[in-house]
Coordinates of C-alpha atoms in Angstrom, one line a residue:
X1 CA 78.8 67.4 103.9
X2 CA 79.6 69.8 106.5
X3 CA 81.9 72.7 106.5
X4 CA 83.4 74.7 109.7
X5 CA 85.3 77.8 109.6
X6 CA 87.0 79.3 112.3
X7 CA 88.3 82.6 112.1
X8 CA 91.8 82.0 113.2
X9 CA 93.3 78.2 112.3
X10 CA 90.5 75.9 112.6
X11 CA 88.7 74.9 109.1
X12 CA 86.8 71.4 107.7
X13 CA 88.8 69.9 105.1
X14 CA 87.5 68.2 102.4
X15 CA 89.4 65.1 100.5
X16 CA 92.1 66.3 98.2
X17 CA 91.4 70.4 98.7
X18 CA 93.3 72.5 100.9
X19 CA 92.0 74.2 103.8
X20 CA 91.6 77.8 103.8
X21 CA 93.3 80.7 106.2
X22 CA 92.9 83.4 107.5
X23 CA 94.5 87.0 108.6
X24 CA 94.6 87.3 112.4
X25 CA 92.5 90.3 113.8
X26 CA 94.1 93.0 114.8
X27 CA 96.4 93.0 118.1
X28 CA 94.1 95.8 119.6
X29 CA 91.2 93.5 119.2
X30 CA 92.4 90.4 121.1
X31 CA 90.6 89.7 124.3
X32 CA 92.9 90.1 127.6
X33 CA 94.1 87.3 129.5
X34 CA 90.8 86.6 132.4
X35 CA 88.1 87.6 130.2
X36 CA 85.8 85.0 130.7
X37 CA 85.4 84.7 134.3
X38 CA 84.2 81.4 136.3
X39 CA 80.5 82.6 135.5
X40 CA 80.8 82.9 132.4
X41 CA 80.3 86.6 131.3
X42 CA 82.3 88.6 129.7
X43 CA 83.5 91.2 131.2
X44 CA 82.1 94.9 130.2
X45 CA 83.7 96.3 127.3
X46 CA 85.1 92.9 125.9
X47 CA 84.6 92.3 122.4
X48 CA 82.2 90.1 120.1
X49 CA 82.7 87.0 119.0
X50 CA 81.6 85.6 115.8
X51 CA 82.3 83.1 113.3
X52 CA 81.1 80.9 110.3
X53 CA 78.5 77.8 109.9
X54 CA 78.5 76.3 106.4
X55 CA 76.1 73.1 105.3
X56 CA 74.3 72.3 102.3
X57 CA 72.0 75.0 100.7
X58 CA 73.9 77.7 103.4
X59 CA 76.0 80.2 102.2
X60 CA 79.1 80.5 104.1
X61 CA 81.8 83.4 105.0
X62 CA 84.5 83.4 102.9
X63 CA 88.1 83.3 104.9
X64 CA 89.7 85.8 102.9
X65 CA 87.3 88.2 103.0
X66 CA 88.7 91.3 104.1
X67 CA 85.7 92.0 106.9
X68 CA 87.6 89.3 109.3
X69 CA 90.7 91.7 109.2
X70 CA 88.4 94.8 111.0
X71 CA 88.2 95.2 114.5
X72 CA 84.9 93.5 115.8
X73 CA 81.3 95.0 116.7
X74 CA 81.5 97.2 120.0
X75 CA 78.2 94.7 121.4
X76 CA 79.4 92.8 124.0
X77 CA 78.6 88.9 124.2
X78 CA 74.8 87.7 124.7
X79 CA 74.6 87.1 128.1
X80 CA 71.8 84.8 126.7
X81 CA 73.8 83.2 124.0
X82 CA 74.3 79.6 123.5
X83 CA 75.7 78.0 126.3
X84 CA 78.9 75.8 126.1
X85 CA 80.3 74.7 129.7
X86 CA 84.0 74.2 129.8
X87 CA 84.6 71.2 132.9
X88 CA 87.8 72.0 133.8
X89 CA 90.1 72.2 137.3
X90 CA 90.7 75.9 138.2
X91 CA 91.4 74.9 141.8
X92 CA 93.7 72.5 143.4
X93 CA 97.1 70.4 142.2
X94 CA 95.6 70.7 138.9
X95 CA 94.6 74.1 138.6
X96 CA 97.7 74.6 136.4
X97 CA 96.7 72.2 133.5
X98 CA 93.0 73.7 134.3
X99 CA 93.7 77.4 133.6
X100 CA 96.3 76.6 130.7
X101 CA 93.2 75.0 129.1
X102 CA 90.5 77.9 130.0
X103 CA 93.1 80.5 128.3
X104 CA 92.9 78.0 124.9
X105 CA 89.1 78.3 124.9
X106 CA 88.9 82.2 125.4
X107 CA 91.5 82.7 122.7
X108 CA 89.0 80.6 120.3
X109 CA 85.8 81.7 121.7
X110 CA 87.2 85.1 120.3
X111 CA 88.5 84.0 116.9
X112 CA 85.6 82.7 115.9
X113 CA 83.5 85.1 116.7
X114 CA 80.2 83.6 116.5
X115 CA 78.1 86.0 118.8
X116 CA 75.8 83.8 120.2
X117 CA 77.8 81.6 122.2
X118 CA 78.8 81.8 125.6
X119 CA 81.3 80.0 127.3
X120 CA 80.7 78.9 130.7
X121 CA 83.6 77.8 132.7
X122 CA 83.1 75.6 135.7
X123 CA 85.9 74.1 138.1
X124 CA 85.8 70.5 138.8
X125 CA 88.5 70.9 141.1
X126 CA 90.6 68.3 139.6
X127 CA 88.7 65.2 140.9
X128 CA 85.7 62.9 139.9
X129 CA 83.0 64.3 142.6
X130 CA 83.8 67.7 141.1
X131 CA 83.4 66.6 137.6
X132 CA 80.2 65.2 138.6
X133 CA 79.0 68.7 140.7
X134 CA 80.7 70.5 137.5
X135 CA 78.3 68.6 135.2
X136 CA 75.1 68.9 137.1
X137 CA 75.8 72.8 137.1
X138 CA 76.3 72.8 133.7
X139 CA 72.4 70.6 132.8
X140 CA 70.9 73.7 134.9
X141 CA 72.4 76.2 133.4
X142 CA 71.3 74.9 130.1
X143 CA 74.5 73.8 128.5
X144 CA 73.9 72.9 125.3
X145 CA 77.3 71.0 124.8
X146 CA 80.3 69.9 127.8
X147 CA 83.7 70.8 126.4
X148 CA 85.8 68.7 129.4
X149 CA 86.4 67.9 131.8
X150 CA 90.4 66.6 131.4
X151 CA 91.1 63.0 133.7
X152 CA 89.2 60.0 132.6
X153 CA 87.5 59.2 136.2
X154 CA 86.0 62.6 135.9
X155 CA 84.6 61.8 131.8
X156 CA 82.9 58.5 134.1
X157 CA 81.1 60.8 136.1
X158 CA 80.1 63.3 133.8
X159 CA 79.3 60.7 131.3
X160 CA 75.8 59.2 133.0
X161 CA 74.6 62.8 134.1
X162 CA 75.2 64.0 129.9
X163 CA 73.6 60.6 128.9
X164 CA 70.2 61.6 130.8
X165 CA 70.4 65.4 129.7
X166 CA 71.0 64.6 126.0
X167 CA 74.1 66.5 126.0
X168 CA 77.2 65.4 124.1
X169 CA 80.9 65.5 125.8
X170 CA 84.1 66.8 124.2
X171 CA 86.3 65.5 126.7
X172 CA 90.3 66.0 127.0
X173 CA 91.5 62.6 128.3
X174 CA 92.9 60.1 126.1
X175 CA 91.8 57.3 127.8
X176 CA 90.0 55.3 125.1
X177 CA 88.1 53.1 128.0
X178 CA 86.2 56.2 128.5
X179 CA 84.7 56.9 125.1
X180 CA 81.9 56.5 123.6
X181 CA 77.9 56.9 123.9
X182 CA 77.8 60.8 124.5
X183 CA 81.1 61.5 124.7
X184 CA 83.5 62.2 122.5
X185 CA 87.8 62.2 123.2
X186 CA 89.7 64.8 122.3
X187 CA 93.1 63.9 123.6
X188 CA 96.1 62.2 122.1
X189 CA 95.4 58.4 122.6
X190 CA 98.5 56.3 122.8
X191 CA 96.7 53.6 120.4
X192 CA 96.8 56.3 117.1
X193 CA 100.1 57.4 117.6
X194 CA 101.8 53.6 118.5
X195 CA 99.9 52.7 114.8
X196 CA 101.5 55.8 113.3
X197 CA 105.0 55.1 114.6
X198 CA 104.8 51.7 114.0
X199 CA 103.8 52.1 110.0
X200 CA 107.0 54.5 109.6
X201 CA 109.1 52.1 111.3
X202 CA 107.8 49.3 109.3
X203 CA 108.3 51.1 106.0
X204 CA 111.9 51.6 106.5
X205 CA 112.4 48.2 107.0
X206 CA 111.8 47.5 110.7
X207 CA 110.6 44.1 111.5
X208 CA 111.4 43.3 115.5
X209 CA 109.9 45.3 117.6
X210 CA 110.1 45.6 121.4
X211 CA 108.8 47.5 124.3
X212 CA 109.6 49.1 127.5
X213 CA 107.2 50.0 129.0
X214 CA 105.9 52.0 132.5
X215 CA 104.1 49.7 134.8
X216 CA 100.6 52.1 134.6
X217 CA 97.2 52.5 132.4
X218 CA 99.5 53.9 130.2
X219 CA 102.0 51.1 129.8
X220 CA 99.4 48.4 129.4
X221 CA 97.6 50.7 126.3
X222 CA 100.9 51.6 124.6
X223 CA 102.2 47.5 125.2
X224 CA 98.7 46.4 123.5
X225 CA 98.8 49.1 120.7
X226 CA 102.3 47.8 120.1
X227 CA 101.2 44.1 119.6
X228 CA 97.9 45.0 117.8
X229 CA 100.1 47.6 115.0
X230 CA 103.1 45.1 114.6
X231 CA 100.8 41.7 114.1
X232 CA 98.6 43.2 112.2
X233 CA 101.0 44.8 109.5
X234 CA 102.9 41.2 109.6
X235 CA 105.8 42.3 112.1
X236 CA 107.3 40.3 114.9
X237 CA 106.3 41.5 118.5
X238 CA 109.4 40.2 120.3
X239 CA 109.9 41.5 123.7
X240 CA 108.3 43.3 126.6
X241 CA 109.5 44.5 130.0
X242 CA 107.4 47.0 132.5
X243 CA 109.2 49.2 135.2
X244 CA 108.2 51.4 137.9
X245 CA 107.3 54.7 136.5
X246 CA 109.4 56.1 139.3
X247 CA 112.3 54.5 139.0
X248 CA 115.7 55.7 138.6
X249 CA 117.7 52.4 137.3
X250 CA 116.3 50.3 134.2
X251 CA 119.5 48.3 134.0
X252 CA 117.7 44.8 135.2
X253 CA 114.9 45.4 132.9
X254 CA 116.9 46.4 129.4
X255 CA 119.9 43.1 130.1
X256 CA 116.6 40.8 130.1
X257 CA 115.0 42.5 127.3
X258 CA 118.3 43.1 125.3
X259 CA 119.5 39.2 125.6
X260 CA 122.6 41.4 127.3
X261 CA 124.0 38.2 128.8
X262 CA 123.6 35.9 126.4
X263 CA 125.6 38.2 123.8
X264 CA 128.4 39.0 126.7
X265 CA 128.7 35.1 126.5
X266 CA 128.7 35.2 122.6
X267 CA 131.6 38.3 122.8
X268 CA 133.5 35.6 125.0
X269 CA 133.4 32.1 122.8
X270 CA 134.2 34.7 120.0
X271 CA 137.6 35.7 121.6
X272 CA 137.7 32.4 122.7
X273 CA 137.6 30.8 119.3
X274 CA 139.9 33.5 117.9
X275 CA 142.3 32.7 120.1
X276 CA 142.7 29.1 119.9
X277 CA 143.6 29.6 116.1
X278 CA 146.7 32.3 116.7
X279 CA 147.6 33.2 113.3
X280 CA 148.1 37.0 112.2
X281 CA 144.6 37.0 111.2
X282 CA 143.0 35.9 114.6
X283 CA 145.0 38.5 116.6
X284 CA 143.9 41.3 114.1
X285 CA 140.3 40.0 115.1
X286 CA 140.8 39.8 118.8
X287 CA 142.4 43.5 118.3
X288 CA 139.4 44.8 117.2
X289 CA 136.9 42.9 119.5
X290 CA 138.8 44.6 122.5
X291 CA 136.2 47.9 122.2
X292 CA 133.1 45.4 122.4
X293 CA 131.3 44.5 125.6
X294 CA 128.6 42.1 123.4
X295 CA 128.7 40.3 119.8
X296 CA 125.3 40.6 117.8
X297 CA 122.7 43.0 117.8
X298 CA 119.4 42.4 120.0
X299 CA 116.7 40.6 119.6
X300 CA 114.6 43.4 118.3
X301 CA 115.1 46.2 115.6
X302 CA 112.6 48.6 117.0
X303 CA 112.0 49.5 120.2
X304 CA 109.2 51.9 121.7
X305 CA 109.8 54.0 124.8
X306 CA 106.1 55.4 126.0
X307 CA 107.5 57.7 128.8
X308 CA 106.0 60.0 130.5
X309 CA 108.5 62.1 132.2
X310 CA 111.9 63.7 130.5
X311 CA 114.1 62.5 133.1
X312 CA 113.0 58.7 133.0
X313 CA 113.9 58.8 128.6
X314 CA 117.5 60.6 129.8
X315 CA 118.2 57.5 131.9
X316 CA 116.8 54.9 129.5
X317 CA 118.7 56.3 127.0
X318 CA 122.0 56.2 128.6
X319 CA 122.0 52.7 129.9
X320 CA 120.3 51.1 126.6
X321 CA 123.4 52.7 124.9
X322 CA 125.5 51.3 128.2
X323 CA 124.1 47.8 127.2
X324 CA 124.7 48.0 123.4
X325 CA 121.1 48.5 122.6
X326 CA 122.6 51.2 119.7
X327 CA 121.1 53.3 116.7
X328 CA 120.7 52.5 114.2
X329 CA 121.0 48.9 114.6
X330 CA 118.0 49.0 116.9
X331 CA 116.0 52.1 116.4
X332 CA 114.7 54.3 119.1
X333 CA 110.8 54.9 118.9
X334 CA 109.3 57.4 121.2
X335 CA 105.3 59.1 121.0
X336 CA 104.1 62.5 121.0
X337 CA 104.9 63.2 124.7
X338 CA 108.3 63.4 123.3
X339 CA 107.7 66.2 121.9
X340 CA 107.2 68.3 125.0
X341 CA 110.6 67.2 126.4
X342 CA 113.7 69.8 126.3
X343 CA 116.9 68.9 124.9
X344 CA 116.5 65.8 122.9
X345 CA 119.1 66.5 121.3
X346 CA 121.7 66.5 124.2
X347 CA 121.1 62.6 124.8
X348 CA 123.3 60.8 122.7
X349 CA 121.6 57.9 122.5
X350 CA 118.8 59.2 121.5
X351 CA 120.3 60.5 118.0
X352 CA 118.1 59.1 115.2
X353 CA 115.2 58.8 117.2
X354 CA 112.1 58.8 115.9
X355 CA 108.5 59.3 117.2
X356 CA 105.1 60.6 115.9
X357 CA 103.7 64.5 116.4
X358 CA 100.9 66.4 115.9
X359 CA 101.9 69.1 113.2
X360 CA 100.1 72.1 111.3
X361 CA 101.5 75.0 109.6
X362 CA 98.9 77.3 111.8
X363 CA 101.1 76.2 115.0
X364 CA 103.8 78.7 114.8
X365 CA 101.2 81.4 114.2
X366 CA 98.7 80.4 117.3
X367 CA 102.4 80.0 119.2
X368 CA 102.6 83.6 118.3
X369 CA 99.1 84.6 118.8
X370 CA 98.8 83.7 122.2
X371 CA 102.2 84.3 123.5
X372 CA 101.6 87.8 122.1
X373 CA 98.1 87.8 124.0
X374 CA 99.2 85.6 127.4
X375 CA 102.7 86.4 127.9
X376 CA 103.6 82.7 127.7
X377 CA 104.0 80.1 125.2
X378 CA 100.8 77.7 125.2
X379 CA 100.8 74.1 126.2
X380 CA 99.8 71.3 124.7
X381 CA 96.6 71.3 126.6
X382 CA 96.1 74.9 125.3
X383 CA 96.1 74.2 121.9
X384 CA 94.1 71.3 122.5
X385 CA 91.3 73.5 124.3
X386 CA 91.3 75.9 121.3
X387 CA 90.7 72.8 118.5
X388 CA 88.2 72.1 120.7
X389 CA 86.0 75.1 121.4
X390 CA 86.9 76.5 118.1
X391 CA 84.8 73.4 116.6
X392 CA 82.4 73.9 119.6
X393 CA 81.6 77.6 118.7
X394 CA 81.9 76.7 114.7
X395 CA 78.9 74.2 115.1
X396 CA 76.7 76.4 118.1
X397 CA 74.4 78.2 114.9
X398 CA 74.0 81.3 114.4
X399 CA 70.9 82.4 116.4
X400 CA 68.6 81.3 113.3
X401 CA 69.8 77.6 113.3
X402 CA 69.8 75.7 116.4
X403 CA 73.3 74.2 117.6
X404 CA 74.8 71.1 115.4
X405 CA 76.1 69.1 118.3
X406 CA 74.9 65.6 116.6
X407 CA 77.0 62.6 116.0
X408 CA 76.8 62.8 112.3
X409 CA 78.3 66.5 112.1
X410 CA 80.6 65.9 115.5
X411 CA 82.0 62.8 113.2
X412 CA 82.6 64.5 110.0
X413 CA 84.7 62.4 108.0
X414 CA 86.8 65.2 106.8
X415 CA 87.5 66.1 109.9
X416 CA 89.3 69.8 110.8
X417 CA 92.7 71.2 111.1
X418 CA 93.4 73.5 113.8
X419 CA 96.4 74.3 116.2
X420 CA 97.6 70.5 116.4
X421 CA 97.0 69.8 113.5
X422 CA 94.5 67.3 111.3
X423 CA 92.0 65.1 113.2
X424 CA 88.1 64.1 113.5
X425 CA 85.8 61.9 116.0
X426 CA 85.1 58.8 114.8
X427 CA 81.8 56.9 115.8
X428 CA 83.4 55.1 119.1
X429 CA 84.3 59.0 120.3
X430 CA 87.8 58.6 119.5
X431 CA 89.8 61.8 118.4
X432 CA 91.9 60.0 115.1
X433 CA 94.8 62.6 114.1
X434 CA 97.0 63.1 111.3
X435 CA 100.4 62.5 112.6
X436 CA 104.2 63.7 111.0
X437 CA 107.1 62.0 112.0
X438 CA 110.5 63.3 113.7
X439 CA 114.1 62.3 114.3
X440 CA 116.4 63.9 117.0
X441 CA 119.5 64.7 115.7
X442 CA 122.8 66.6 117.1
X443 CA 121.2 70.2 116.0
X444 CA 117.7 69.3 116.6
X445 CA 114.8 67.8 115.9
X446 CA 113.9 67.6 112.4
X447 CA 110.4 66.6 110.4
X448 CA 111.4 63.6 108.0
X449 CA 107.9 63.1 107.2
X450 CA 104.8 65.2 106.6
X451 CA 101.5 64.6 108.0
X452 CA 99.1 63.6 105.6
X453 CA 96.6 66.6 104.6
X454 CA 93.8 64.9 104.2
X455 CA 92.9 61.3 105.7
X456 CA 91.8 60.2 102.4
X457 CA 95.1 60.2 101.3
X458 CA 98.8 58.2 102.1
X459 CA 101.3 58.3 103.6
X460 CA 103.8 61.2 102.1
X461 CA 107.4 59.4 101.4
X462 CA 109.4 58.6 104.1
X463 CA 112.1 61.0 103.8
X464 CA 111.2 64.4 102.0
X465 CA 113.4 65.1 99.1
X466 CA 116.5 66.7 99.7
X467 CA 116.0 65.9 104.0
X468 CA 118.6 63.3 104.7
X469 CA 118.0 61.1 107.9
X470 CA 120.2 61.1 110.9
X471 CA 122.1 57.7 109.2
X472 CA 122.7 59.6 106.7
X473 CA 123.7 63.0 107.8
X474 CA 123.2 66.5 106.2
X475 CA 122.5 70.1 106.1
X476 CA 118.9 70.8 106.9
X477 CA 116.9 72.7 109.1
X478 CA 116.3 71.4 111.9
X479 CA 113.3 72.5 114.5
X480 CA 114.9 73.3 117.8
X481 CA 114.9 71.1 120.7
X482 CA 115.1 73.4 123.6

């Protein structure tokens, strides 16, 4: 079996054991925000990075030992290290995303400190012709892994010119239509996190479940997922309906979906019915139905919302609540987008919400790290970068062994645990993660289940000890949803 160590978060776990940690460096050591440049080279002065390698018959560092907490060697990088090309857009609409991920992969590169790689950033410019310029760049330059690029047309372009060079891809995209041969996804595929969602629901009793659903790639994976992870655990799939992802009104698409009609008509022969009897009884009844717009519940117990955008789950969640599609009667499913949204916890219908995230209890310390380092919080796509090169620069040797960029040691069935958490590439180049579980509630959102620590083992309980769910209110912690 095969071990990495990374110097800040990122570690190989084995089944049952817990992974080990480590002390940051030192603040004065951290590299500064540019330091790898779009050649490549470090700039003069920067400081070394090294890190940990550990197979069979290898000794390995330990993570506490105390070296890790001195400042590193003066040396600056080998110019002729290893090199690892980073595909990512630097330039154009996505240069954002681009850079967010290039600080990510300078922050590990440095953590790891493994002297003899070299990271060697190239800008795809956001596009599939880019990508495939971005690759051919990298094959000459000798890369001897791609880390990137982030869109899945661009993994399609890159992927014949790695095929021929014999170079593996870590790609970002989450587009499992992409994967496999040489390249491996790192993203968070909707299919992993649906299954996840879907087991939690299932456990507490959820049997109906329905789906709405943007009218995109991403609709049509999350849709499938849904009807794969419900028939296969013995669940009824019972409804889909698509909508423009641009849309501003859902109402059309959650009365067909929600029976809405058909129970306005079932409210009516109620009062109808109560009506024609007229005893003290009846009119107590009719009293009481005067604050309903609907009799019965929907057709469905579960329903999944896939969004993409913040704004388009405010409105569905105000008119599903408009239309009597209510918690906890039906419960509200959402996926690990969610939880990149602000204010979850302002929507009232979305109170006892739950959905599936990536969690590790190194995240609040990278958050730390590289706010402290960048001036900003990181993005999802940072931490993502980090995992990434982090396992790139644990595997890339040590100068006496040659890189360990091979399927059998990229798909280690341990896996690692790094900034989001648990995960490890599986033979079709799919990233499989370790997911918890959230509910929105009025203070927040709050974990109700753990992720599981090793993916040997099961599912922890569905609600912690002592963590009562949002049916069932209490005092706990909540994480904030700002």
């Amino acid at each position: 079996m095969i071990a990495v160590c990374a110097a800040l978060i990122l570690s190989a776990c084995g089944p049952g054991g817990q992974s080990p940690t480590v002390t940051l460096p030192p603040s004065s050591t951290t590299p500064q925000p540019g330091a790898v440049g779009q050649s490549g080279d470090a700039p003069e002065g920067a400081p070394a990075i090294g890190g940990a390698l550990t197979h069979p018959g290898v000794g390995s560092l330990a993570l506490g030992d105390s070296s890790l907490l001195d400042p590193p060697p003066d040396a600056v990088r080998a110019v002729d290290g290893i090199p690892v090309a980073l595909l990512v857009p630097l330039t154009g609409r996505l240069a954002g995303p681009g850079n967010a991920l290039l600080e990510g992969a300078q922050m590990a590169l440095f953590d790891v400190r493994n002297t003899e790689v070299r990271l060697v950033p190239i800008d795809t410019g956001g596009n599939a012709l880019g990508a495939e310029q971005a690759a051919r760049e990298a094959v000459q330059r000798g890369a001897k892994l791609i880390v990137g690029p982030l869109l899945a047309e661009s993994v399609s372009a890159v992927r014949p010119i790695a095929e021929a060079a014999g170079i593996k891809v870590v790609a970002f995209s989450n587009s499992s239509r992409v994967a496999g041969g040489p390249v491996f996804l790192a993203g968070f595929a909707p299919e992993e996190q649906v299954d996840a969602i879907v087991a939690h629901a299932m456990a507490e009793g959820r049997r109906k479940f329905a789906i709405l659903a943007p009218s995109n790639d991403y609709g049509n994976v999350s849709v499938d997922a849904l009807r794969d992870a419900v028939t296969r655990r013995g669940g009824e799939f019972s409804r889909v309906a698509f909508y423009d992802p641009e849309a501003l009104d859902f109402s059309d698409q959650i009365r067909r979906i929600s029976d809405y009609q058909s129970r306005v008509q079932a409210l009516a022969q109620q009062r109808a019915e109560l009506q024609a009897i007229g005893d003290e009884a009846s009119k107590r009844a009719l009293k009481r139905l005067e604050i309903l717009e609907t009799w019965g519940d929907p057709p469905f117990d579960a329903l999944l919302l896939p969004v993409l955008q913040p704004q388009t789950l405010q409105i569905l969640s105000a008119q599903l609540a408009y239309y009597d599609v209510d918690q906890p009667a039906v419960r509200i499913l959402g996926l690990q987008r969610w939880d990149s949204f602000p204010s979850l916890a302002s929507e009232p219908g979305l109170i006892g919400s739950r959905y599936p995230a990536a969690r590790s209890s190194f995240r609040e310390r990278f958050d730390q790290r590289f706010a402290q380092l960048y001036g900003h919080p990181p993005s999802e796509l940072s931490a993502l970068a980090y995992d990434v090169t982090a396992v790139a620069a644990s595997l890339a040797g040590d100068g006496r062994r040659p890189p360990k960029y091979d399927v059998a040691t990229l798909t280690n069935p341990d896996g690692f645990i790094g900034a989001e958490g648990l995960f490890r590439f599986t033979e079709k180049g799919l990233a499989q993660r370790s997911f918890a579980i959230m509910e929105v509630r009025q203070s927040g959102v709050a974990l109700i289940q753990e992720a599981p620590a090793s993916f040997d083992l099961p599912q922890p309980a569905l609600t912690p000890p002592g963590l009562p769910s949002a049916d069932q209110p209490g005092t706990v912690p909540p994480v904030p949803s700002s």
